[in-house]
PDB file of C-alpha atoms in Angstrom:
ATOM      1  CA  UNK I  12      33.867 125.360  29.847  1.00  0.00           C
ATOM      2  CA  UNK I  13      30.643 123.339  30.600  1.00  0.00           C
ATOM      3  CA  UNK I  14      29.053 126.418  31.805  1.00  0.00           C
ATOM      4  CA  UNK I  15      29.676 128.398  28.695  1.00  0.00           C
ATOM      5  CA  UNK I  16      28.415 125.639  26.309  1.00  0.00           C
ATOM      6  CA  UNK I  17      25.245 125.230  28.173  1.00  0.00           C
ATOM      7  CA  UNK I  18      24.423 129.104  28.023  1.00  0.00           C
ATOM      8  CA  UNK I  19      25.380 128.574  24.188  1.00  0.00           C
ATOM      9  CA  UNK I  20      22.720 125.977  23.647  1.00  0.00           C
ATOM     10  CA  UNK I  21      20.254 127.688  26.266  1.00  0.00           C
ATOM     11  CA  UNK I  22      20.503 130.663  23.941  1.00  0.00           C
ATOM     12  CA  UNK I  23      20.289 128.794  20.612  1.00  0.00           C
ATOM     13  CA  UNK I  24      17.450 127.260  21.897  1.00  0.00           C
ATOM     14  CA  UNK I  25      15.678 130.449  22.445  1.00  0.00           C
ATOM     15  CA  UNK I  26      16.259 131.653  19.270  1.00  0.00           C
ATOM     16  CA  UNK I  27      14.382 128.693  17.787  1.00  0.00           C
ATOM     17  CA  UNK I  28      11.878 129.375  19.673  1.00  0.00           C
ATOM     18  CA  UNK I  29      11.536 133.351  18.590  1.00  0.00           C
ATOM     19  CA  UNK I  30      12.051 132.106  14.833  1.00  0.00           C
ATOM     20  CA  UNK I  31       9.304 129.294  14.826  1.00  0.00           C
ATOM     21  CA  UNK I  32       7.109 132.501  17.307  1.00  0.00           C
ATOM     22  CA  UNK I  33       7.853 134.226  13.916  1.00  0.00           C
ATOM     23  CA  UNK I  34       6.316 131.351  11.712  1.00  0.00           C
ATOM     24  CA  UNK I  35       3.653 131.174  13.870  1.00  0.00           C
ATOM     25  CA  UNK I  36       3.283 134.929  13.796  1.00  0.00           C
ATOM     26  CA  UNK I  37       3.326 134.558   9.449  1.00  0.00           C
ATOM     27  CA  UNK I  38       1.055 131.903   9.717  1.00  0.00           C
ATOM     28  CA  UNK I  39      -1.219 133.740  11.658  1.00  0.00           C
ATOM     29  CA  UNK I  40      -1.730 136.361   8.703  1.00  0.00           C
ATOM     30  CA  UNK I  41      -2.689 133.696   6.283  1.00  0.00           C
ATOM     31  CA  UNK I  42      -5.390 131.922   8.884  1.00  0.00           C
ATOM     32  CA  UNK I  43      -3.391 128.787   8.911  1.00  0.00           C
ATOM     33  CA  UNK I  44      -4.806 127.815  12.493  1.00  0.00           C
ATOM     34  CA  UNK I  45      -3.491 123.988  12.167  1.00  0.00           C
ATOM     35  CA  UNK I  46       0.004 125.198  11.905  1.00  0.00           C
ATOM     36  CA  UNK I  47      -0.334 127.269  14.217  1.00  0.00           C
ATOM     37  CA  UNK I  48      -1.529 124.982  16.977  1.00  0.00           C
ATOM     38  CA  UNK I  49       1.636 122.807  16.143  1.00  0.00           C
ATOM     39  CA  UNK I  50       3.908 125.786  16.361  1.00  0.00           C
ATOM     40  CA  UNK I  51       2.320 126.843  19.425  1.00  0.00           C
ATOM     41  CA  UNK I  52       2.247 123.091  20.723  1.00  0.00           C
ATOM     42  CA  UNK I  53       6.424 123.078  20.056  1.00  0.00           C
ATOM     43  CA  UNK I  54       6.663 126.266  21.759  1.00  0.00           C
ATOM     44  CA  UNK I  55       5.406 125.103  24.986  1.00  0.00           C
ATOM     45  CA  UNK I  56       7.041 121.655  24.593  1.00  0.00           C
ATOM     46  CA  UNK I  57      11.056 123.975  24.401  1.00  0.00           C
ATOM     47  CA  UNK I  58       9.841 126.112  26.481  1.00  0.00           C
ATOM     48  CA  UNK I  59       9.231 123.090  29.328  1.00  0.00           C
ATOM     49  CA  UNK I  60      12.675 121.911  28.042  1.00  0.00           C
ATOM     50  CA  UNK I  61      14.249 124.479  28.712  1.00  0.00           C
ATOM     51  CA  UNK I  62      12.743 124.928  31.764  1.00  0.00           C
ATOM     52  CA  UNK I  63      14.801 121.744  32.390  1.00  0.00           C
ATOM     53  CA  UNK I  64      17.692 122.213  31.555  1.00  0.00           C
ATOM     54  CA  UNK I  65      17.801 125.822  33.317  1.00  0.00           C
ATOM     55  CA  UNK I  66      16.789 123.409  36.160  1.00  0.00           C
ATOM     56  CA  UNK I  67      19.691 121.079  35.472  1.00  0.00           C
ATOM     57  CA  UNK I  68      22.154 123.555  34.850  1.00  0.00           C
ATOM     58  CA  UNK I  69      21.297 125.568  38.742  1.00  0.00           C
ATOM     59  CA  UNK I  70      21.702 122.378  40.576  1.00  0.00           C
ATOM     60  CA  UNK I  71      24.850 120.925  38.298  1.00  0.00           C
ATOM     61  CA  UNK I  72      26.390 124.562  39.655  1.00  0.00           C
ATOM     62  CA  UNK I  73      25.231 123.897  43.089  1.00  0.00           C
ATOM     63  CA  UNK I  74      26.706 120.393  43.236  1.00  0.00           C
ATOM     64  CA  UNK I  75      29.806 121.875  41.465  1.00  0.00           C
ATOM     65  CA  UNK I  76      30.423 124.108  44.602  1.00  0.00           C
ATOM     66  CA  UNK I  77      29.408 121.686  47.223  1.00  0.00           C
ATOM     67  CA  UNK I  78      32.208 119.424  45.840  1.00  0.00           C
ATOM     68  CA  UNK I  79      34.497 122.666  45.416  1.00  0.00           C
ATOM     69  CA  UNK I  80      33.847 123.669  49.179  1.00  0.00           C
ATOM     70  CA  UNK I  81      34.498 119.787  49.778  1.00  0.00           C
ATOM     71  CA  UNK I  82      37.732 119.667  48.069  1.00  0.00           C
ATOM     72  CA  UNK I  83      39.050 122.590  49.995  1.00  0.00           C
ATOM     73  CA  UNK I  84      37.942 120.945  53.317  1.00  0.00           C
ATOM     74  CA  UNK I  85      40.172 117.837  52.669  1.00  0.00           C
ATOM     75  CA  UNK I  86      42.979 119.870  51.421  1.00  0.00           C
ATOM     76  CA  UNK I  87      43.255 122.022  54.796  1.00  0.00           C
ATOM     77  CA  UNK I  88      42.650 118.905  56.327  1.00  0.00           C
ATOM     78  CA  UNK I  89      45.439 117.464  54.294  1.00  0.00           C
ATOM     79  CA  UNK I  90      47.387 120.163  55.258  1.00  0.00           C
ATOM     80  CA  UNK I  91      46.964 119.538  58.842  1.00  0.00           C
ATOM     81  CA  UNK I  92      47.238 115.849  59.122  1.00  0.00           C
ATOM     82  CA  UNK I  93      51.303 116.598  57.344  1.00  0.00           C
ATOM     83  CA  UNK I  94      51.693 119.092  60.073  1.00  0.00           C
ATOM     84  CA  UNK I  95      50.866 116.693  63.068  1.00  0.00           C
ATOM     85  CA  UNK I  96      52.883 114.350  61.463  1.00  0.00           C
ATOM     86  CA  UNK I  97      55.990 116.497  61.110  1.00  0.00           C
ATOM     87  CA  UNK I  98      55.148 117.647  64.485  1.00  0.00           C
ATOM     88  CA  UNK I  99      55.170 114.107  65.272  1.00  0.00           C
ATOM     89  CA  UNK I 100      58.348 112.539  64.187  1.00  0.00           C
ATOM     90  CA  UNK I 101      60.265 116.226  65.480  1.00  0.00           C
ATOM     91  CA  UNK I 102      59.616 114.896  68.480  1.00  0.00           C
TER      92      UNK I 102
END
């Protein structure tokens, strides 16, 4: 399901983020401060990202059950429109 694959790469993602936090951490041992600005600038450019897409993925659920609460509306009032007319040719 869309949900599912979304929490798959949401979780992927994060684990890129702990390995290259784990680069950065190795790096830090060895005084490599260039890298670690660009690890730490990467970092904060997934973790806005995936800010994003955590974002995305609450209002694509929201619109999923506005249009799920629609659908049922129109199916009642399906529902009733073949009563009246049944109701309507009984007569």
């Amino acid at each position: 399901m869309q949900n599912e694959r979304v929490r798959k790469s949401l979780e992927a993602q994060l684990k890129e983020m702990q390995a290259r936090l784990d680069e950065v951490e190795a790096a830090a041992l060895k005084g490599d401060n260039k890298l670690i600005d660009a690890f730490e600038s990467r970092i904060h450019e997934m973790e806005n990202e995936l800010g994003s897409e955590q974002r995305r993925y609450e209002d694509a659920i929201k619109k999923i059950s506005e249009h799920d609460r629609r659908v049922r509306e129109l199916r009642c009032q399906v529902d009733e429109d073949k009563k009246e007319a049944g109701r309507a040719r009984d007569l």
